[in-house]
Short mmCIF file of C-alpha atoms in Angstrom, two decimals:
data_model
loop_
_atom_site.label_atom_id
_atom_site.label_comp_id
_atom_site.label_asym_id
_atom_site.label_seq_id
_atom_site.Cartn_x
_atom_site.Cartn_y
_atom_site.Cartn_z
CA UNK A 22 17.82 4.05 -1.41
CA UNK A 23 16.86 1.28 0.59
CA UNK A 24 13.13 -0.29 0.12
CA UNK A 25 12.24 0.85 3.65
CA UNK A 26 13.27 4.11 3.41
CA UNK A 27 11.17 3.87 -0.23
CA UNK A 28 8.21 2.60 1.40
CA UNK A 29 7.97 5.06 4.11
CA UNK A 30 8.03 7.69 1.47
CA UNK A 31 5.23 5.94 -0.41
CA UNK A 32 3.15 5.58 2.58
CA UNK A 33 3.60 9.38 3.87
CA UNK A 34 2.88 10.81 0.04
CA UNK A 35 -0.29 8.35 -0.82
CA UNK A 36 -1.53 9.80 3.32
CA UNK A 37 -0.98 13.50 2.19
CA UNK A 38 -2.38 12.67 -1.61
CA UNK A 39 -5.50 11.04 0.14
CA UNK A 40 -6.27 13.76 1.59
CA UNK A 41 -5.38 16.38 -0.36
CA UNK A 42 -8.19 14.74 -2.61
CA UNK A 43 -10.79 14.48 -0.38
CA UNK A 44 -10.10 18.05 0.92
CA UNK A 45 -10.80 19.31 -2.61
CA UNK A 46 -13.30 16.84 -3.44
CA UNK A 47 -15.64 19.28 -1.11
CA UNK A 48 -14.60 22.23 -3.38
CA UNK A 49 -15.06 19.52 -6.60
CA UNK A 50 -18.78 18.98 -5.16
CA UNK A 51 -19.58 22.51 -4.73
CA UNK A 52 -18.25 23.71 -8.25
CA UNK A 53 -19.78 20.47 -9.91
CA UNK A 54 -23.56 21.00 -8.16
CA UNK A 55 -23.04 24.90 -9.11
CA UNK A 56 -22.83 24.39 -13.11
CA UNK A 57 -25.43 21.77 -12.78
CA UNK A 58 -28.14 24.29 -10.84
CA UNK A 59 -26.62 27.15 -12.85
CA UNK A 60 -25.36 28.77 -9.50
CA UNK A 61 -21.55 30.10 -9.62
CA UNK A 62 -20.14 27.94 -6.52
CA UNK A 63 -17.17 29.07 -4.23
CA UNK A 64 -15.67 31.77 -5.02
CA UNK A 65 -14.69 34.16 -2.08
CA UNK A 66 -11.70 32.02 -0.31
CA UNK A 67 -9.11 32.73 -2.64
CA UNK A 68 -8.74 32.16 -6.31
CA UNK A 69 -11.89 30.45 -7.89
CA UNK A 70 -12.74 29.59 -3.80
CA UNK A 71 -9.61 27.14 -3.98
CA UNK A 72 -8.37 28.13 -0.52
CA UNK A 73 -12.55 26.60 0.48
CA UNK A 74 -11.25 23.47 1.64
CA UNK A 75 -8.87 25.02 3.90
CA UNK A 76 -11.35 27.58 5.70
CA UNK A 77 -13.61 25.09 5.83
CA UNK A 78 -10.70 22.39 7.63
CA UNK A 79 -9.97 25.42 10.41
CA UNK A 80 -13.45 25.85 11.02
CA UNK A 81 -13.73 22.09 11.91
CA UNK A 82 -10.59 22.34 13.93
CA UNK A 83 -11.89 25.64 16.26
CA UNK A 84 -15.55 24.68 16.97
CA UNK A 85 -16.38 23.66 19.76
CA UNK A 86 -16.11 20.01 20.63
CA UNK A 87 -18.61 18.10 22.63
CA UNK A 88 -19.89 14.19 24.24
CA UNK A 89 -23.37 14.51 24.84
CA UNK A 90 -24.88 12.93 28.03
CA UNK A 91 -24.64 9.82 28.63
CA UNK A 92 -22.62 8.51 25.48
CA UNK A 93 -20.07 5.97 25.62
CA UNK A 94 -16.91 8.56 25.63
CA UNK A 95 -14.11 5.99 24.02
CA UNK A 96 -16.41 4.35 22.00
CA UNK A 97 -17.52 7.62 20.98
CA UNK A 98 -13.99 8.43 19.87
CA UNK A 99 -13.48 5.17 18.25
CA UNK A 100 -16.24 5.20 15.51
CA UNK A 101 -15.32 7.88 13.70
CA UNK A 102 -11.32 7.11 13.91
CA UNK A 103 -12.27 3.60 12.57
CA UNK A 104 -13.84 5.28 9.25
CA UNK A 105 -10.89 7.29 8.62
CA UNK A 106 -8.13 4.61 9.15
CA UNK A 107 -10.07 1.81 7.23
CA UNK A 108 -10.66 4.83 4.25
CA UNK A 109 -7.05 5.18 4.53
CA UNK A 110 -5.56 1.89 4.98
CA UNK A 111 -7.66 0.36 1.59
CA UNK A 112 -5.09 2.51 -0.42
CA UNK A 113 -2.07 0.73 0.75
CA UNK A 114 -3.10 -2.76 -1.57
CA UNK A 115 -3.66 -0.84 -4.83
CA UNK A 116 -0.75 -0.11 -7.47
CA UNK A 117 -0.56 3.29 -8.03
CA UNK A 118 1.94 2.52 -11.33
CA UNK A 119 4.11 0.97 -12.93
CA UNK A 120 7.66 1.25 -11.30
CA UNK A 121 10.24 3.96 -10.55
CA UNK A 122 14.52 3.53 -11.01
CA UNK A 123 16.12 5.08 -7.79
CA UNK A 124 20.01 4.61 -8.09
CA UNK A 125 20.01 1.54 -10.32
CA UNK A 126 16.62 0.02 -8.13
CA UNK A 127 13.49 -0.64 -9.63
CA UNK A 128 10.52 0.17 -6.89
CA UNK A 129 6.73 -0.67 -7.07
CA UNK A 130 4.66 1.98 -6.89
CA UNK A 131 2.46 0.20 -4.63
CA UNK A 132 2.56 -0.02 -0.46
CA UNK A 133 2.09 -3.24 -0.08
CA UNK A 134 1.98 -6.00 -2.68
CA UNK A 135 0.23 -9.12 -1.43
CA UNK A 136 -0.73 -12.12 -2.99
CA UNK A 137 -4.84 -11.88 -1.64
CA UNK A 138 -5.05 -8.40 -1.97
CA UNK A 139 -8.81 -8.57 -3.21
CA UNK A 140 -9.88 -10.32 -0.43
CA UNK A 141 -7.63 -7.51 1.74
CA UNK A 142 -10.19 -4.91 0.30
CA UNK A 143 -13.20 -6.95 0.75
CA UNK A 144 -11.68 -7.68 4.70
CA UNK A 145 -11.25 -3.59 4.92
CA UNK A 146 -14.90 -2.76 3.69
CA UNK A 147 -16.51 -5.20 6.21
CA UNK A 148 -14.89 -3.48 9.05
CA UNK A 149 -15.53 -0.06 7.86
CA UNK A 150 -19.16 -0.78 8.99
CA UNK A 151 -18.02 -0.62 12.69
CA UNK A 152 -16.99 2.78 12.46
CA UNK A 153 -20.86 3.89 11.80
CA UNK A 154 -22.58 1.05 13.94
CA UNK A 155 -19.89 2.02 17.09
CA UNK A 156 -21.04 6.04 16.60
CA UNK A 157 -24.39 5.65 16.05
CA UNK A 158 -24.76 3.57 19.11
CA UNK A 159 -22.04 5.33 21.55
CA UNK A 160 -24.09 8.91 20.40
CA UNK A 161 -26.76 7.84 22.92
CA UNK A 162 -29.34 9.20 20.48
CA UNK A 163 -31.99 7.58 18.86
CA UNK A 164 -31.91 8.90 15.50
CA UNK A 165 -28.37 8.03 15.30
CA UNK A 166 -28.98 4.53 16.66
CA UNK A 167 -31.47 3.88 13.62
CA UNK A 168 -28.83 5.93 11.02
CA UNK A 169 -26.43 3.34 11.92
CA UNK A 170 -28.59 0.35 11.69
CA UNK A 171 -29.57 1.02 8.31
CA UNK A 172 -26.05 2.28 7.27
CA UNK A 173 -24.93 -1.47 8.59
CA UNK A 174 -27.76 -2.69 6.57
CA UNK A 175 -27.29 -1.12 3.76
CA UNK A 176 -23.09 -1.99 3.53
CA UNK A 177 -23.47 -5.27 4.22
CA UNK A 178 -26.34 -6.06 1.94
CA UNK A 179 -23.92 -3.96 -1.10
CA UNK A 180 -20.50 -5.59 0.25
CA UNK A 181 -22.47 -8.76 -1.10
CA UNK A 182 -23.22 -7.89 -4.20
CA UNK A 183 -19.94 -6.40 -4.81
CA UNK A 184 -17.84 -9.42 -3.65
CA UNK A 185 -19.57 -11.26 -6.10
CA UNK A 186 -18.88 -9.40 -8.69
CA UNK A 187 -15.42 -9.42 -8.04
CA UNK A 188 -15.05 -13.34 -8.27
CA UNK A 189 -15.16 -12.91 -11.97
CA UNK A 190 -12.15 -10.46 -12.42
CA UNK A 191 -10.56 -13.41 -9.89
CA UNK A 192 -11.73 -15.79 -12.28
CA UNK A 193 -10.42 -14.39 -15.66
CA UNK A 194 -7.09 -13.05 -13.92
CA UNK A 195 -6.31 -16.34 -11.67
CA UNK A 196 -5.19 -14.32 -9.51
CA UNK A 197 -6.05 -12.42 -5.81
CA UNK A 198 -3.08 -10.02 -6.23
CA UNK A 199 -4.32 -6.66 -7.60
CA UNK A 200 -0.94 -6.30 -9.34
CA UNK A 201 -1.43 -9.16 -11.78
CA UNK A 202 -4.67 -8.16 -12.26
CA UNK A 203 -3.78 -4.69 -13.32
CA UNK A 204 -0.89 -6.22 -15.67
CA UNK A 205 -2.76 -8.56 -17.02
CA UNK A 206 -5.09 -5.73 -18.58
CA UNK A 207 -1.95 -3.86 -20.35
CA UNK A 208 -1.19 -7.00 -22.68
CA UNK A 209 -2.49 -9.25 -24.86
CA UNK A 210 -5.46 -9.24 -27.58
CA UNK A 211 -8.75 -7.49 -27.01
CA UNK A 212 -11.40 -10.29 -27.21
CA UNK A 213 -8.23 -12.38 -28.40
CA UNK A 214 -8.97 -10.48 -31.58
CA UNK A 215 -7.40 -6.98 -31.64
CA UNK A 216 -4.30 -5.81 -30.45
CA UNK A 217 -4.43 -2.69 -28.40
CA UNK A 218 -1.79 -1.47 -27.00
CA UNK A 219 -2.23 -0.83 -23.36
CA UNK A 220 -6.38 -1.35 -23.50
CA UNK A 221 -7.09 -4.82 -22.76
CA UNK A 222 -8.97 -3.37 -19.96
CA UNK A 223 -11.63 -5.75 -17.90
CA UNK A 224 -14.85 -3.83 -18.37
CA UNK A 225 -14.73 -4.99 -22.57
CA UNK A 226 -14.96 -8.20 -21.17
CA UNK A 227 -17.09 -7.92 -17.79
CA UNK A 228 -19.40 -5.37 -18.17
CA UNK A 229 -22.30 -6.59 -16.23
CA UNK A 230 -19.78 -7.61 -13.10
CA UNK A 231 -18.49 -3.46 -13.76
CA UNK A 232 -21.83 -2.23 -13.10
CA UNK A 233 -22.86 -4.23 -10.13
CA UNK A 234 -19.67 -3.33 -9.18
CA UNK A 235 -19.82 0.66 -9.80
CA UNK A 236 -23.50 0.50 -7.92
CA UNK A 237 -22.69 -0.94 -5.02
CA UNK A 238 -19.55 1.48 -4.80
CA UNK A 239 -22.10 4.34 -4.56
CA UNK A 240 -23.82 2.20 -1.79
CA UNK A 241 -20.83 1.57 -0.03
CA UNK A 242 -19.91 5.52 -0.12
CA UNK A 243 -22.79 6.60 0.83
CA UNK A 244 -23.33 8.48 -2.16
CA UNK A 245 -26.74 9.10 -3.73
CA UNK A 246 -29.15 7.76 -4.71
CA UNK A 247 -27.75 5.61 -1.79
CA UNK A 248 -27.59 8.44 1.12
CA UNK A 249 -30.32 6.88 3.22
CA UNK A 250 -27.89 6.51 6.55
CA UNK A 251 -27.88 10.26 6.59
CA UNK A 252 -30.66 11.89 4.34
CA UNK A 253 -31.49 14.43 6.28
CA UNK A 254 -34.91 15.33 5.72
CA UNK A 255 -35.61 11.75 7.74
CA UNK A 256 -32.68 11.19 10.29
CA UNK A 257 -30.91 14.56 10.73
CA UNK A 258 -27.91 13.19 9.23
CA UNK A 259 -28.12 9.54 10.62
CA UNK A 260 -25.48 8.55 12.29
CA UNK A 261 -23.34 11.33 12.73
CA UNK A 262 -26.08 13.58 14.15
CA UNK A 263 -24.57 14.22 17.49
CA UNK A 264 -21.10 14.90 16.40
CA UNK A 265 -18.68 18.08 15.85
CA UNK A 266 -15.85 19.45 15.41
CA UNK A 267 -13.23 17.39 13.65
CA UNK A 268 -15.22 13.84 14.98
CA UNK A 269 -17.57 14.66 12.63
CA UNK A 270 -14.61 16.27 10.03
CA UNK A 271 -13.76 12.60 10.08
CA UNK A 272 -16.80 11.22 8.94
CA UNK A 273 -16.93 13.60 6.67
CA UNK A 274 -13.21 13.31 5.53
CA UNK A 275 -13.55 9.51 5.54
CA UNK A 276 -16.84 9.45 3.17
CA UNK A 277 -14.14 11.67 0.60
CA UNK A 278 -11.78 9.37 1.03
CA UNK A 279 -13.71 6.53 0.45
CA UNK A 280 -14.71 7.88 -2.86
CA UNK A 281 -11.39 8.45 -4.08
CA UNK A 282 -10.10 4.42 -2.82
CA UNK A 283 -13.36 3.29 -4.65
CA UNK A 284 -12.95 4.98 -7.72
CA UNK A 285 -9.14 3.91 -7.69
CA UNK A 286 -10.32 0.41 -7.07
CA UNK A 287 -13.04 0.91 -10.51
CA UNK A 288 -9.70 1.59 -12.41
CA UNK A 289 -7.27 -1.23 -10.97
CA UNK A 290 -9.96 -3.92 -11.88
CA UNK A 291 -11.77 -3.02 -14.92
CA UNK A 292 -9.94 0.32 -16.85
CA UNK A 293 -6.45 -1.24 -16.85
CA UNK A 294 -5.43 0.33 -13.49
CA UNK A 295 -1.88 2.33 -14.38
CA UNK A 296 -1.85 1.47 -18.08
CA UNK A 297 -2.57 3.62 -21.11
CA UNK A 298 -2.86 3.21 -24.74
CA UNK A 299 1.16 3.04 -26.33
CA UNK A 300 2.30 1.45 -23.05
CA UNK A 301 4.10 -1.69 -24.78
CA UNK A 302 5.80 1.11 -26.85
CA UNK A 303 6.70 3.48 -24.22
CA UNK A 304 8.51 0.81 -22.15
CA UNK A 305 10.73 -0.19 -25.17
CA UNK A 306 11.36 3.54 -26.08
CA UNK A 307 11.59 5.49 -23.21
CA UNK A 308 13.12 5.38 -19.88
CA UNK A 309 11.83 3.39 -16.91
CA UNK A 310 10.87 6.64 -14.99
CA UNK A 311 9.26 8.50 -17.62
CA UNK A 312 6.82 5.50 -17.98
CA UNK A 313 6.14 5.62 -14.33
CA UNK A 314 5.22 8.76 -14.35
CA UNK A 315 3.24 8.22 -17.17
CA UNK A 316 1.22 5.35 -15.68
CA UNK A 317 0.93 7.20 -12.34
CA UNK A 318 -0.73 10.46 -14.06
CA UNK A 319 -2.85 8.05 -16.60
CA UNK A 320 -4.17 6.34 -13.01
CA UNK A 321 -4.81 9.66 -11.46
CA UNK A 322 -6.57 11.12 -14.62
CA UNK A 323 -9.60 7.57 -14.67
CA UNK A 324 -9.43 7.78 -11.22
CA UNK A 325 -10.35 11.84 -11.22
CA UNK A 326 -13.01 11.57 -14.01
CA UNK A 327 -14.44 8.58 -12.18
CA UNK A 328 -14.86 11.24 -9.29
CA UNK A 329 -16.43 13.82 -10.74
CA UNK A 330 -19.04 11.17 -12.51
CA UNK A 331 -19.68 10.37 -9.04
CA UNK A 332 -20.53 13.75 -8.02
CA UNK A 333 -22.32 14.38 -11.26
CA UNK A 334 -24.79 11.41 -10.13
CA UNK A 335 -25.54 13.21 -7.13
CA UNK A 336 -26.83 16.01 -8.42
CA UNK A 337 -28.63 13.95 -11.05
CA UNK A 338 -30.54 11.02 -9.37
CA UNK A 339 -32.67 11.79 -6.34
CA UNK A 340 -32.88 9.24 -3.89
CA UNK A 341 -34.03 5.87 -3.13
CA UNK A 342 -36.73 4.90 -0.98
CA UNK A 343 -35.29 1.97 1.66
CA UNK A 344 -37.58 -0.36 0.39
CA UNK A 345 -35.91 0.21 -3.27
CA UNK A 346 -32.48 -0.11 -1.77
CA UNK A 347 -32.97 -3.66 -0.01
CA UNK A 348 -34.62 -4.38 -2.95
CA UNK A 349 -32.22 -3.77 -5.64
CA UNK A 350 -29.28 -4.91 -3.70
CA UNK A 351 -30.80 -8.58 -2.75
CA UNK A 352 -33.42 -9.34 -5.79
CA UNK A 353 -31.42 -8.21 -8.41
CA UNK A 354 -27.41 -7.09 -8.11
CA UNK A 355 -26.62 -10.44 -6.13
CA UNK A 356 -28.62 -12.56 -8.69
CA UNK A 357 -27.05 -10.71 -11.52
CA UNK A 358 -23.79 -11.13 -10.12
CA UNK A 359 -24.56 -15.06 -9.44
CA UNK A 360 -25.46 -15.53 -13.15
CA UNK A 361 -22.55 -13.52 -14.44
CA UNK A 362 -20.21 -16.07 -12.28
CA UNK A 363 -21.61 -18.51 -13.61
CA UNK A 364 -21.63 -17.43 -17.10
CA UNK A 365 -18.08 -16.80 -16.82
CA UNK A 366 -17.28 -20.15 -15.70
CA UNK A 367 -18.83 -21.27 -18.36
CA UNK A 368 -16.76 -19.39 -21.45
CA UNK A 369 -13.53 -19.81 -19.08
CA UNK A 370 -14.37 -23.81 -19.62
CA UNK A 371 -15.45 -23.62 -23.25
CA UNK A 372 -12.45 -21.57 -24.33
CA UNK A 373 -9.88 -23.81 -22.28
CA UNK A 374 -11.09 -26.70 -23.68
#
C-alpha cells in the first residue's frame, strides 16, 4: 500500500470517527445530565435511545431552511461551514498512535506530521473565531451581533492564556512537533527518579500549565461555566439565534467536535498521548500492529473519559457572570501561565547546568 492511498484512508476514517463522536456525544450529554438530575434520559429511539443521534440528524436535515431579511446570504453560509472545517481540520496534526505494518510498511497513525504542529493548532483556533463573528454579523440580528462579539471576546482572551501555557510543554519537549512531544512522554524516568513504563506523562511535571490549559479548553468550547456566547436566558442562543436546519446542525456539530479535538489535544500534551503503562514491553514482545492498536484504543479511552468529565462539569458548575470570565482569563490564567514560563525556564537552566 502506497502512503497516499494510506493517508486517504486515514483522513476519510478520522472524518467519519469525528463525527461519529460528536453525533453520540449529544446522546453522551443527555444520559450523563439524566443520572446527575436522577431523570432516566433517552430511551425511546432504539436500544437505550442509541438510534437518538440519528433521529435527531434527520430532523436537522428535513426542517425547513431559511435567510432572514436582509442577511448577508454567502456570508451567512460561510460562518457556520468555517466552524465545522476548522473543528475538523485540528484533528489532522494530532497522532492518533503509534504505527501500523501494511505489507512490510510501517505507517504513522497521524494525517499529517509537521515539524510546528503546535503552532498549527494555535493558527486553527484563531480562525475558528471567524466562523461565529461572520454568523453573528451576516444574521442581521442584533442579539446575534452581540453573541458573536462576546464569543470573539471571550476566544481570543482564552486562546491567550492557553498559548501560554503551551510554551512550557515546547519548552521541556524542544520541540513544535506534537509527535515528539507525545514520544517523549512514553520514555524515560518520572521526575528523573522512577521508571514507569509508558507514564512519563507531562501533567506530573506541568500541572499548573495543565490546568490553565484544561480551563481555557472549556472557554474555547463553549462549554460551561463558559457558555456566555449562547446562554440563553440572555441572548437566545447568541450567535446562532437566527439559524436552522443543518446551518445551525453545524454549529452544533462543530461545538461536539471541538470537544472531542480538545480533549484529544489534553491527552497528546500532558497524559502521554497514545502511550500506556507496559508500552516499552509491549513493543519488544509483541507485534508492531498489536501495539498500534493498543496505543490507538489507550488514546481513545483518556480521550473518552476526558469527554464525559467535560459533560459532567456542565451539569455541575453553573455559569459565569461576563465580568468573572474577562476577569479570570486576563488577571489570573495569563499571569499564572507567565510565571509558570518563567519558572520553567528557570529549572530547565538549573538542571542543564
Amino acid at each position: 500500500m502506497s502512503l497516499i492511498v494510506f493517508k486517504i484512508i486515514l483522513v476519510l476514517a478520522l472524518f467519519l470517527l469525528s463525527l461519529t463522536i460528536a453525533a453520540y456525544s449529544t446522546w453522551g450529554e443527555r444520559k450523563v445530565a439524566a443520572i446527575l438530575q436522577d431523570r432516566i434520559g433517552p430511551n425511546r429511539a432504539g436500544p437505550f435511545g442509541l438510534f437518538q443521534p440519528l433521529a435527531d440528524g434527520g430532523k436537522f436535515f428535513f426542517k425547513e431552511d431559511f435567510t432572514p431579511t436582509g442577511a448577508d446570504r454567502f456570508l451567512f453560509i460561510l460562518g457556520p461551514s468555517i466552524t465545522m472545517f476548522v473543528s475538523l481540520l485540528t484533528g489532522a496534526v494530532i497522532p492518533w498512535g503509534k504505527t501500523v505494518n501494511i505489507g512490510g510498511t510501517s505507517f504513522d497513525l497521524q494525517v499529517a506530521n509537521i515539524d510546528v504542529g503546535v503552532l498549527f493548532l494555535v493558527g486553527m483556533v484563531s480562525i475558528g473565531v471567524y466562523g461565529m463573528m461572520i454568523g453573528g454579523w451576516a444574521s442581521n440580528n442584533k442579539y446575534s451581533l452581540i453573541g458573536a462579539i462576546r464569543a470573539s471576546s471571550q476566544m481570543i482572551s482564552y486562546e491567550l492564556a492557553m498559548g501560554l501555557s503551551l510554551i512550557a510543554i515546547i519548552m521541556m519537549a524542544g520541540s513544535l512537533d506534537l509527535k515528539v512531544i507525545t514520544e517523549s512522554q512514553s520514555t524515560g524516568k518520572l521526575w528523573g527518579l522512577f521508571h514507569v513504563d509508558g507514564m512519563n506523562w507531562n501533567i506530573f511535571y506541568q500541572p499548573l500549565a495543565f490546568i490553565i490549559f484544561y480551563v481555557a479548553a472549556l472557554a474555547e468550547t463553549n462549554r460551561h461555566p463558559f457558555d456566555l456566547p449562547e446562554c440563553e436566558s440572555e441572548l437566545v442562543t447568541g450567535y446562532s439565534t437566527e439559524y436552522s436546519s443543518m446551518k445551525l446542525g453545524l454549529y452544533l456539530f462543530g461545538e461536539y467536535v471541538n470537544m472531542f479535538i480538545s480533549n484529544a489535544l489534553i491527552v497528546t500534551l500532558f497524559l502521554g498521548g497514545y502511550s500506556f503503562p507496559g508500552m516499552e514491553w509491549a513493543s519488544e514482545h509483541w507485534s508492531e500492529n498489536t501495539v498500534g492498536i493498543l496505543s490507538v484504543a489507550s488514546f481513545m479511552i483518556k480521550t473518552i473519559i476526558g469527554i464525559l468529565i467535560f459533560m459532567w462539569i456542565r451539569w455541575t458548575i453553573p455559569r459565569f457572570r461576563y465580568d468573572q470570565l474577562m476577569h479570570l482569563g486576563w488577571k489570573k490564567l495569563i499571569p499564572l501561565a507567565l510565571i509558570n514560563v518563567l519558572i520553567t525556564g528557570a529549572v530547565i537552566l538549573a538542571f542543564a547546568n
